[in-house]
PDB file of C-alpha atoms and ligand atoms in Angstrom:
ATOM      1  CA  MET F   1      -0.206   0.011   0.501  1.00  0.00           C
ATOM      2  CA  ASN F   2       0.716   3.461  -0.663  1.00  0.00           C
ATOM      3  CA  ASN F   3       1.938   5.816   1.702  1.00  0.00           C
ATOM      4  CA  LEU F   4       0.993   9.128   0.959  1.00  0.00           C
ATOM      5  CA  ASP F   5       2.428  10.952   4.234  1.00  0.00           C
ATOM      6  CA  GLU F   6       5.447  12.533   2.107  1.00  0.00           C
ATOM      7  CA  PHE F   7       3.218  14.413  -0.063  1.00  0.00           C
ATOM      8  CA  ARG F   8       0.705  15.237   2.215  1.00  0.00           C
ATOM      9  CA  ALA F   9       3.064  17.118   4.179  1.00  0.00           C
ATOM     10  CA  LEU F  10       4.296  19.033   1.176  1.00  0.00           C
ATOM     11  CA  GLY F  11       1.265  21.388   1.624  1.00  0.00           C
ATOM     12  CA  LEU F  12      -0.834  19.482  -1.731  1.00  0.00           C
ATOM     13  CA  SER F  13      -4.259  18.209  -1.771  1.00  0.00           C
ATOM     14  CA  GLU F  14      -6.775  14.820  -0.511  1.00  0.00           C
ATOM     15  CA  GLN F  15      -7.580  15.608  -4.536  1.00  0.00           C
ATOM     16  CA  THR F  16      -4.435  15.539  -6.119  1.00  0.00           C
ATOM     17  CA  LEU F  17      -3.076  13.274  -3.199  1.00  0.00           C
ATOM     18  CA  THR F  18      -5.382  10.315  -5.206  1.00  0.00           C
ATOM     19  CA  LEU F  19      -3.832  10.861  -8.485  1.00  0.00           C
ATOM     20  CA  ILE F  20      -0.493  10.980  -7.002  1.00  0.00           C
ATOM     21  CA  ALA F  21      -1.326   7.436  -5.866  1.00  0.00           C
ATOM     22  CA  GLU F  22      -3.066   6.664  -9.275  1.00  0.00           C
ATOM     23  CA  LYS F  23       0.066   7.132 -10.674  1.00  0.00           C
ATOM     24  CA  GLY F  24       1.812   4.794  -9.146  1.00  0.00           C
ATOM     25  CA  PHE F  25       4.420   7.864  -7.246  1.00  0.00           C
ATOM     26  CA  GLU F  26       5.259   6.544  -3.822  1.00  0.00           C
ATOM     27  CA  THR F  27       7.809   9.168  -1.763  1.00  0.00           C
ATOM     28  CA  PRO F  28       8.407  12.860  -3.683  1.00  0.00           C
ATOM     29  CA  SER F  29      11.848  13.197  -5.856  1.00  0.00           C
ATOM     30  CA  PRO F  30      14.495  15.473  -4.313  1.00  0.00           C
ATOM     31  CA  ILE F  31      13.374  18.770  -6.963  1.00  0.00           C
ATOM     32  CA  GLN F  32       9.725  17.321  -5.470  1.00  0.00           C
ATOM     33  CA  SER F  33      10.313  18.006  -1.794  1.00  0.00           C
ATOM     34  CA  LEU F  34      12.562  21.260  -2.127  1.00  0.00           C
ATOM     35  CA  THR F  35      10.483  22.577  -5.134  1.00  0.00           C
ATOM     36  CA  ILE F  36       6.943  22.292  -4.293  1.00  0.00           C
ATOM     37  CA  PRO F  37       6.095  23.600  -0.155  1.00  0.00           C
ATOM     38  CA  MET F  38       7.831  26.620  -1.934  1.00  0.00           C
ATOM     39  CA  LEU F  39       5.630  26.930  -4.935  1.00  0.00           C
ATOM     40  CA  MET F  40       2.672  26.115  -2.381  1.00  0.00           C
ATOM     41  CA  THR F  41       3.568  29.023   0.361  1.00  0.00           C
ATOM     42  CA  SER F  42       5.930  31.384   0.193  1.00  0.00           C
ATOM     43  CA  THR F  43       5.519  34.296  -3.439  1.00  0.00           C
ATOM     44  CA  SER F  44       9.076  33.915  -4.256  1.00  0.00           C
ATOM     45  CA  ASP F  45      10.249  33.044  -8.374  1.00  0.00           C
ATOM     46  CA  ILE F  46      12.585  30.082  -8.581  1.00  0.00           C
ATOM     47  CA  ILE F  47      16.055  28.618  -9.884  1.00  0.00           C
ATOM     48  CA  ALA F  48      16.466  25.237  -9.814  1.00  0.00           C
ATOM     49  CA  GLN F  49      19.289  22.989 -10.874  1.00  0.00           C
ATOM     50  CA  ALA F  50      18.075  19.815 -12.128  1.00  0.00           C
ATOM     51  CA  GLN F  51      17.914  17.658 -14.927  1.00  0.00           C
ATOM     52  CA  THR F  52      15.467  15.740 -16.423  1.00  0.00           C
ATOM     53  CA  GLY F  53      14.132  12.026 -15.049  1.00  0.00           C
ATOM     54  CA  THR F  54      14.310  14.684 -11.526  1.00  0.00           C
ATOM     55  CA  GLY F  55      10.449  14.215 -11.743  1.00  0.00           C
ATOM     56  CA  LYS F  56      10.791  18.202 -12.261  1.00  0.00           C
ATOM     57  CA  THR F  57       7.697  18.175 -14.195  1.00  0.00           C
ATOM     58  CA  ALA F  58       4.924  17.616 -11.281  1.00  0.00           C
ATOM     59  CA  ALA F  59       7.668  19.369  -9.459  1.00  0.00           C
ATOM     60  CA  PHE F  60       5.840  22.999 -10.516  1.00  0.00           C
ATOM     61  CA  GLY F  61       2.795  21.130 -12.581  1.00  0.00           C
ATOM     62  CA  LEU F  62       1.713  20.096  -9.240  1.00  0.00           C
ATOM     63  CA  PRO F  63       1.102  23.455  -7.599  1.00  0.00           C
ATOM     64  CA  LEU F  64       0.175  25.034 -10.464  1.00  0.00           C
ATOM     65  CA  ILE F  65      -2.954  22.938 -10.447  1.00  0.00           C
ATOM     66  CA  GLU F  66      -3.461  23.337  -7.536  1.00  0.00           C
ATOM     67  CA  LYS F  67      -3.504  26.823  -7.310  1.00  0.00           C
ATOM     68  CA  LEU F  68      -5.026  27.493 -10.639  1.00  0.00           C
ATOM     69  CA  SER F  69      -8.862  26.819 -10.968  1.00  0.00           C
ATOM     70  CA  GLN F  70     -10.787  27.672 -13.965  1.00  0.00           C
ATOM     71  CA  SER F  71     -11.345  30.800 -15.002  1.00  0.00           C
ATOM     72  CA  ALA F  72     -13.281  32.655 -18.256  1.00  0.00           C
ATOM     73  CA  ASP F  73     -10.011  35.621 -18.378  1.00  0.00           C
ATOM     74  CA  GLY F  74      -7.139  34.068 -20.136  1.00  0.00           C
ATOM     75  CA  VAL F  75      -4.216  32.006 -19.547  1.00  0.00           C
ATOM     76  CA  LYS F  76      -2.909  32.001 -15.740  1.00  0.00           C
ATOM     77  CA  ALA F  77       0.208  30.343 -16.932  1.00  0.00           C
ATOM     78  CA  ILE F  78       2.804  29.643 -19.539  1.00  0.00           C
ATOM     79  CA  ILE F  79       4.903  26.998 -20.155  1.00  0.00           C
ATOM     80  CA  LEU F  80       7.919  27.269 -22.714  1.00  0.00           C
ATOM     81  CA  VAL F  81       9.695  23.847 -23.710  1.00  0.00           C
ATOM     82  CA  PRO F  82      12.595  23.814 -26.296  1.00  0.00           C
ATOM     83  CA  THR F  83      11.187  21.453 -28.615  1.00  0.00           C
ATOM     84  CA  ARG F  84       7.263  19.895 -29.864  1.00  0.00           C
ATOM     85  CA  GLU F  85       7.885  16.498 -27.959  1.00  0.00           C
ATOM     86  CA  LEU F  86       8.337  18.153 -24.277  1.00  0.00           C
ATOM     87  CA  ALA F  87       5.631  20.084 -25.087  1.00  0.00           C
ATOM     88  CA  LEU F  88       3.271  17.037 -25.504  1.00  0.00           C
ATOM     89  CA  GLN F  89       5.217  14.890 -22.365  1.00  0.00           C
ATOM     90  CA  VAL F  90       5.031  18.493 -20.211  1.00  0.00           C
ATOM     91  CA  THR F  91       0.558  18.854 -21.203  1.00  0.00           C
ATOM     92  CA  GLU F  92       0.202  14.744 -20.790  1.00  0.00           C
ATOM     93  CA  GLU F  93       1.801  15.117 -17.359  1.00  0.00           C
ATOM     94  CA  LEU F  94      -0.863  17.541 -15.739  1.00  0.00           C
ATOM     95  CA  LEU F  95      -3.382  16.704 -17.559  1.00  0.00           C
ATOM     96  CA  SER F  96      -3.011  13.886 -15.561  1.00  0.00           C
ATOM     97  CA  PHE F  97      -3.088  15.815 -12.546  1.00  0.00           C
ATOM     98  CA  ASN F  98      -5.743  17.519 -14.542  1.00  0.00           C
ATOM     99  CA  ARG F  99      -9.133  15.529 -13.538  1.00  0.00           C
ATOM    100  CA  PHE F 100     -10.667  17.535 -10.200  1.00  0.00           C
ATOM    101  CA  ARG F 101      -9.527  20.781 -11.410  1.00  0.00           C
ATOM    102  CA  LYS F 102     -10.846  21.226 -14.686  1.00  0.00           C
ATOM    103  CA  LEU F 103      -8.018  23.827 -15.740  1.00  0.00           C
ATOM    104  CA  TYR F 104      -7.943  24.085 -19.443  1.00  0.00           C
ATOM    105  CA  ILE F 105      -4.676  22.912 -21.104  1.00  0.00           C
ATOM    106  CA  ALA F 106      -3.220  22.910 -24.655  1.00  0.00           C
ATOM    107  CA  ALA F 107       0.152  22.638 -25.984  1.00  0.00           C
ATOM    108  CA  ILE F 108       0.940  25.038 -28.864  1.00  0.00           C
ATOM    109  CA  TYR F 109       3.693  23.927 -30.829  1.00  0.00           C
ATOM    110  CA  GLY F 110       5.900  24.769 -34.434  1.00  0.00           C
ATOM    111  CA  GLY F 111       5.520  21.818 -37.019  1.00  0.00           C
ATOM    112  CA  ALA F 112       1.445  20.805 -36.507  1.00  0.00           C
ATOM    113  CA  SER F 113      -1.443  22.347 -37.981  1.00  0.00           C
ATOM    114  CA  ILE F 114      -1.573  26.276 -36.465  1.00  0.00           C
ATOM    115  CA  ILE F 115      -6.189  25.471 -37.470  1.00  0.00           C
ATOM    116  CA  GLU F 116      -6.556  23.836 -34.504  1.00  0.00           C
ATOM    117  CA  GLN F 117      -3.780  25.574 -32.688  1.00  0.00           C
ATOM    118  CA  LEU F 118      -5.871  28.463 -32.787  1.00  0.00           C
ATOM    119  CA  ARG F 119      -9.857  27.012 -32.212  1.00  0.00           C
ATOM    120  CA  ARG F 120      -7.951  25.874 -29.239  1.00  0.00           C
ATOM    121  CA  LEU F 121      -6.585  29.136 -27.450  1.00  0.00           C
ATOM    122  CA  LYS F 122      -9.977  30.672 -29.004  1.00  0.00           C
ATOM    123  CA  LYS F 123     -12.066  28.555 -26.596  1.00  0.00           C
ATOM    124  CA  GLY F 124     -10.268  29.402 -23.856  1.00  0.00           C
ATOM    125  CA  ILE F 125      -7.040  27.890 -22.224  1.00  0.00           C
ATOM    126  CA  ASP F 126      -5.784  28.198 -18.471  1.00  0.00           C
ATOM    127  CA  ILE F 127      -1.826  26.976 -19.361  1.00  0.00           C
ATOM    128  CA  VAL F 128      -0.269  26.437 -21.692  1.00  0.00           C
ATOM    129  CA  VAL F 129       2.621  24.445 -22.629  1.00  0.00           C
ATOM    130  CA  GLY F 130       4.604  25.983 -25.581  1.00  0.00           C
ATOM    131  CA  THR F 131       8.333  26.860 -27.689  1.00  0.00           C
ATOM    132  CA  PRO F 132       8.740  30.065 -27.340  1.00  0.00           C
ATOM    133  CA  GLY F 133       8.685  30.849 -31.419  1.00  0.00           C
ATOM    134  CA  ARG F 134       5.646  29.076 -32.118  1.00  0.00           C
ATOM    135  CA  THR F 135       4.709  31.224 -29.014  1.00  0.00           C
ATOM    136  CA  LEU F 136       5.632  34.314 -29.871  1.00  0.00           C
ATOM    137  CA  ASP F 137       4.536  34.217 -33.656  1.00  0.00           C
ATOM    138  CA  ASN F 138       0.785  33.798 -31.108  1.00  0.00           C
ATOM    139  CA  ILE F 139       1.599  36.729 -28.896  1.00  0.00           C
ATOM    140  CA  GLN F 140       1.450  39.078 -32.658  1.00  0.00           C
ATOM    141  CA  ARG F 141      -0.309  37.510 -34.633  1.00  0.00           C
ATOM    142  CA  GLY F 142      -3.354  39.103 -31.661  1.00  0.00           C
ATOM    143  CA  THR F 143      -3.959  35.220 -30.658  1.00  0.00           C
ATOM    144  CA  LEU F 144      -2.463  34.461 -27.192  1.00  0.00           C
ATOM    145  CA  ASP F 145      -2.909  37.005 -24.738  1.00  0.00           C
ATOM    146  CA  LEU F 146      -0.459  36.159 -21.568  1.00  0.00           C
ATOM    147  CA  SER F 147      -1.112  40.125 -19.889  1.00  0.00           C
ATOM    148  CA  GLY F 148      -3.191  38.232 -17.126  1.00  0.00           C
ATOM    149  CA  VAL F 149      -0.379  35.713 -17.265  1.00  0.00           C
ATOM    150  CA  GLU F 150      -0.053  35.365 -12.507  1.00  0.00           C
ATOM    151  CA  TYR F 151       2.947  31.473 -13.277  1.00  0.00           C
ATOM    152  CA  LEU F 152       5.531  31.480 -16.354  1.00  0.00           C
ATOM    153  CA  VAL F 153       7.992  28.531 -15.905  1.00  0.00           C
ATOM    154  CA  LEU F 154      11.032  28.112 -17.786  1.00  0.00           C
ATOM    155  CA  ASP F 155      11.815  24.068 -18.502  1.00  0.00           C
ATOM    156  CA  GLU F 156      15.224  23.716 -19.737  1.00  0.00           C
ATOM    157  CA  ALA F 157      16.031  26.902 -19.995  1.00  0.00           C
ATOM    158  CA  ASP F 158      19.590  25.492 -20.577  1.00  0.00           C
ATOM    159  CA  GLU F 159      18.956  23.450 -23.930  1.00  0.00           C
ATOM    160  CA  MET F 160      16.393  26.956 -25.047  1.00  0.00           C
ATOM    161  CA  LEU F 161      19.191  28.669 -25.274  1.00  0.00           C
ATOM    162  CA  ASN F 162      21.560  26.039 -27.219  1.00  0.00           C
ATOM    163  CA  MET F 163      18.113  26.422 -29.925  1.00  0.00           C
ATOM    164  CA  GLY F 164      19.042  29.875 -30.441  1.00  0.00           C
ATOM    165  CA  PHE F 165      15.456  31.059 -28.076  1.00  0.00           C
ATOM    166  CA  ILE F 166      16.598  33.162 -25.824  1.00  0.00           C
ATOM    167  CA  GLU F 167      15.375  37.313 -27.809  1.00  0.00           C
ATOM    168  CA  ASP F 168      12.739  34.702 -28.337  1.00  0.00           C
ATOM    169  CA  ILE F 169      11.574  34.226 -25.178  1.00  0.00           C
ATOM    170  CA  GLU F 170      12.404  37.399 -23.469  1.00  0.00           C
ATOM    171  CA  GLU F 171      10.147  39.199 -26.131  1.00  0.00           C
ATOM    172  CA  ILE F 172       7.428  36.506 -24.367  1.00  0.00           C
ATOM    173  CA  MET F 173       8.715  37.645 -21.373  1.00  0.00           C
ATOM    174  CA  ALA F 174       8.270  42.219 -22.248  1.00  0.00           C
ATOM    175  CA  ALA F 175       4.124  40.336 -23.362  1.00  0.00           C
ATOM    176  CA  MET F 176       3.432  39.099 -19.594  1.00  0.00           C
ATOM    177  CA  GLY F 177       2.626  41.844 -16.919  1.00  0.00           C
ATOM    178  CA  ASP F 178       5.360  42.223 -13.669  1.00  0.00           C
ATOM    179  CA  SER F 179       3.367  40.076 -10.989  1.00  0.00           C
ATOM    180  CA  LYS F 180       3.326  36.976 -12.896  1.00  0.00           C
ATOM    181  CA  ARG F 181       5.976  34.437 -11.163  1.00  0.00           C
ATOM    182  CA  VAL F 182       8.800  33.121 -12.228  1.00  0.00           C
ATOM    183  CA  MET F 183      10.408  29.344 -11.939  1.00  0.00           C
ATOM    184  CA  LEU F 184      13.251  28.558 -14.220  1.00  0.00           C
ATOM    185  CA  PHE F 185      14.963  25.240 -14.451  1.00  0.00           C
ATOM    186  CA  SER F 186      17.745  23.612 -15.840  1.00  0.00           C
ATOM    187  CA  ALA F 187      20.505  21.586 -15.986  1.00  0.00           C
ATOM    188  CA  THR F 188      23.398  23.448 -16.192  1.00  0.00           C
ATOM    189  CA  MET F 189      23.779  27.415 -15.191  1.00  0.00           C
ATOM    190  CA  PRO F 190      25.005  29.157 -18.356  1.00  0.00           C
ATOM    191  CA  ALA F 191      25.731  33.195 -18.085  1.00  0.00           C
ATOM    192  CA  ARG F 192      23.505  33.616 -20.226  1.00  0.00           C
ATOM    193  CA  ILE F 193      20.301  31.697 -18.664  1.00  0.00           C
ATOM    194  CA  VAL F 194      22.071  34.309 -14.987  1.00  0.00           C
ATOM    195  CA  GLN F 195      21.515  36.557 -16.513  1.00  0.00           C
ATOM    196  CA  LEU F 196      18.251  36.197 -18.217  1.00  0.00           C
ATOM    197  CA  SER F 197      17.297  35.401 -14.670  1.00  0.00           C
ATOM    198  CA  LYS F 198      18.880  38.699 -12.558  1.00  0.00           C
ATOM    199  CA  LYS F 199      16.553  40.702 -15.545  1.00  0.00           C
ATOM    200  CA  TYR F 200      13.379  39.565 -15.642  1.00  0.00           C
ATOM    201  CA  MET F 201      12.932  37.837 -11.723  1.00  0.00           C
ATOM    202  CA  ASN F 202      12.541  38.702  -8.249  1.00  0.00           C
ATOM    203  CA  ASP F 203      13.201  38.283  -4.883  1.00  0.00           C
ATOM    204  CA  THR F 204      14.354  35.073  -6.213  1.00  0.00           C
ATOM    205  CA  LYS F 205      15.379  31.336  -4.731  1.00  0.00           C
ATOM    206  CA  GLY F 206      17.608  28.637  -6.688  1.00  0.00           C
ATOM    207  CA  LEU F 207      17.233  25.517  -5.740  1.00  0.00           C
ATOM    208  CA  LYS F 208      19.540  22.399  -7.122  1.00  0.00           C
ATOM    209  CA  VAL F 209      19.713  18.499  -6.703  1.00  0.00           C
ATOM    210  CA  ASP F 210      22.854  16.751  -7.337  1.00  0.00           C
ATOM    211  CA  SER F 211      21.329  13.872  -8.132  1.00  0.00           C
ATOM    212  CA  GLY F 212      17.701  12.707  -7.400  1.00  0.00           C
ATOM    213  CA  GLN F 213      16.611  10.436 -10.534  1.00  0.00           C
ATOM    214  CA  VAL F 214      13.108   9.107 -10.010  1.00  0.00           C
ATOM    215  CA  ASN F 215      12.822   5.355  -9.797  1.00  0.00           C
ATOM    216  CA  ALA F 216       9.387   5.263 -12.301  1.00  0.00           C
TER     217      ALA F 216
HETATM  218  P1  AMP S   1      10.128  14.244 -15.990  1.00  0.00           P
HETATM  219  O1  AMP S   1      11.922  14.534 -14.413  1.00  0.00           O
HETATM  220  O2  AMP S   1       9.229  15.060 -14.311  1.00  0.00           O
HETATM  221  O3  AMP S   1      10.433  13.928 -17.030  1.00  0.00           O
HETATM  222  O4  AMP S   1      10.266  12.793 -14.655  1.00  0.00           O
HETATM  223  C1  AMP S   1      10.236  11.712 -15.418  1.00  0.00           C
HETATM  224  C2  AMP S   1       9.123  10.515 -14.548  1.00  0.00           C
HETATM  225  O5  AMP S   1       9.200  10.247 -13.396  1.00  0.00           O
HETATM  226  C3  AMP S   1       7.683  10.966 -15.020  1.00  0.00           C
HETATM  227  O6  AMP S   1       7.721   9.838 -15.482  1.00  0.00           O
HETATM  228  C4  AMP S   1       7.247  11.123 -13.747  1.00  0.00           C
HETATM  229  O7  AMP S   1       5.990  11.064 -14.263  1.00  0.00           O
HETATM  230  C5  AMP S   1       7.702   9.799 -12.923  1.00  0.00           C
HETATM  231  N1  AMP S   1       8.173  10.982 -11.274  1.00  0.00           N
HETATM  232  C6  AMP S   1       7.797  11.999 -11.414  1.00  0.00           C
HETATM  233  N2  AMP S   1       7.754  11.943 -10.267  1.00  0.00           N
HETATM  234  C7  AMP S   1       7.719  10.772 -10.109  1.00  0.00           C
HETATM  235  C8  AMP S   1       7.485  10.604  -7.252  1.00  0.00           C
HETATM  236  N3  AMP S   1       8.610  11.192  -7.396  1.00  0.00           N
HETATM  237  N4  AMP S   1       7.790   9.764  -8.241  1.00  0.00           N
HETATM  238  C9  AMP S   1       7.570   8.193  -9.063  1.00  0.00           C
HETATM  239  N5  AMP S   1       7.632   7.916 -10.680  1.00  0.00           N
HETATM  240  C10 AMP S   1       7.832  10.100 -10.677  1.00  0.00           C
END
């Protein structure tokens, strides 16, 4: 039988604990133990150094799903990721925690028909998971309004830098209000990422996990 007390102690709701149990998670990974309580209780921005496979998607995804509720007033959270594959993977993980919250979560990425993605955006979306190029494209077309965003996640920030997305990210950040909370995840911390964080993030807490691969 699963013992979910360690997840409960992080401040997650009983509904979320039910879904965690269904997924077969037994204990929080190190990045989850560090990140989730901070996101649930404080208002700091976060920089977390964590590799893929450490459970970082749930580390930011669970608090997002807990904190947001379905609303008709536009996108509340956006997660920027380097690739279409990661966009789909992150969306799938978020959807697996969404049964009770019923948030509208959509992926927008390059290389796929924009028609369907636009149709979804028109229907109203609470959380967008997007690649930087396609996200910026939608902002410029006037089909994506990020002025009401409360949470911005930069996932695999160093990969986005390597792929040449850093200017797009800065433009996307400029399209958001100042009151958003930023969470930056990166496996390495190149100078350009540190510079970006200094420019756009406030009261930032740094977190680091050396190992901590999830034994899924
Ligand atoms: P990520 O590092 O976010 O890509 O997650 C890697 C895999 O680990 C995904 O399949 C997650 O569903 C899974 N996972 C995340 N957190 C846990 C956990 N605490 N226990 C077991 N599996 C987990």
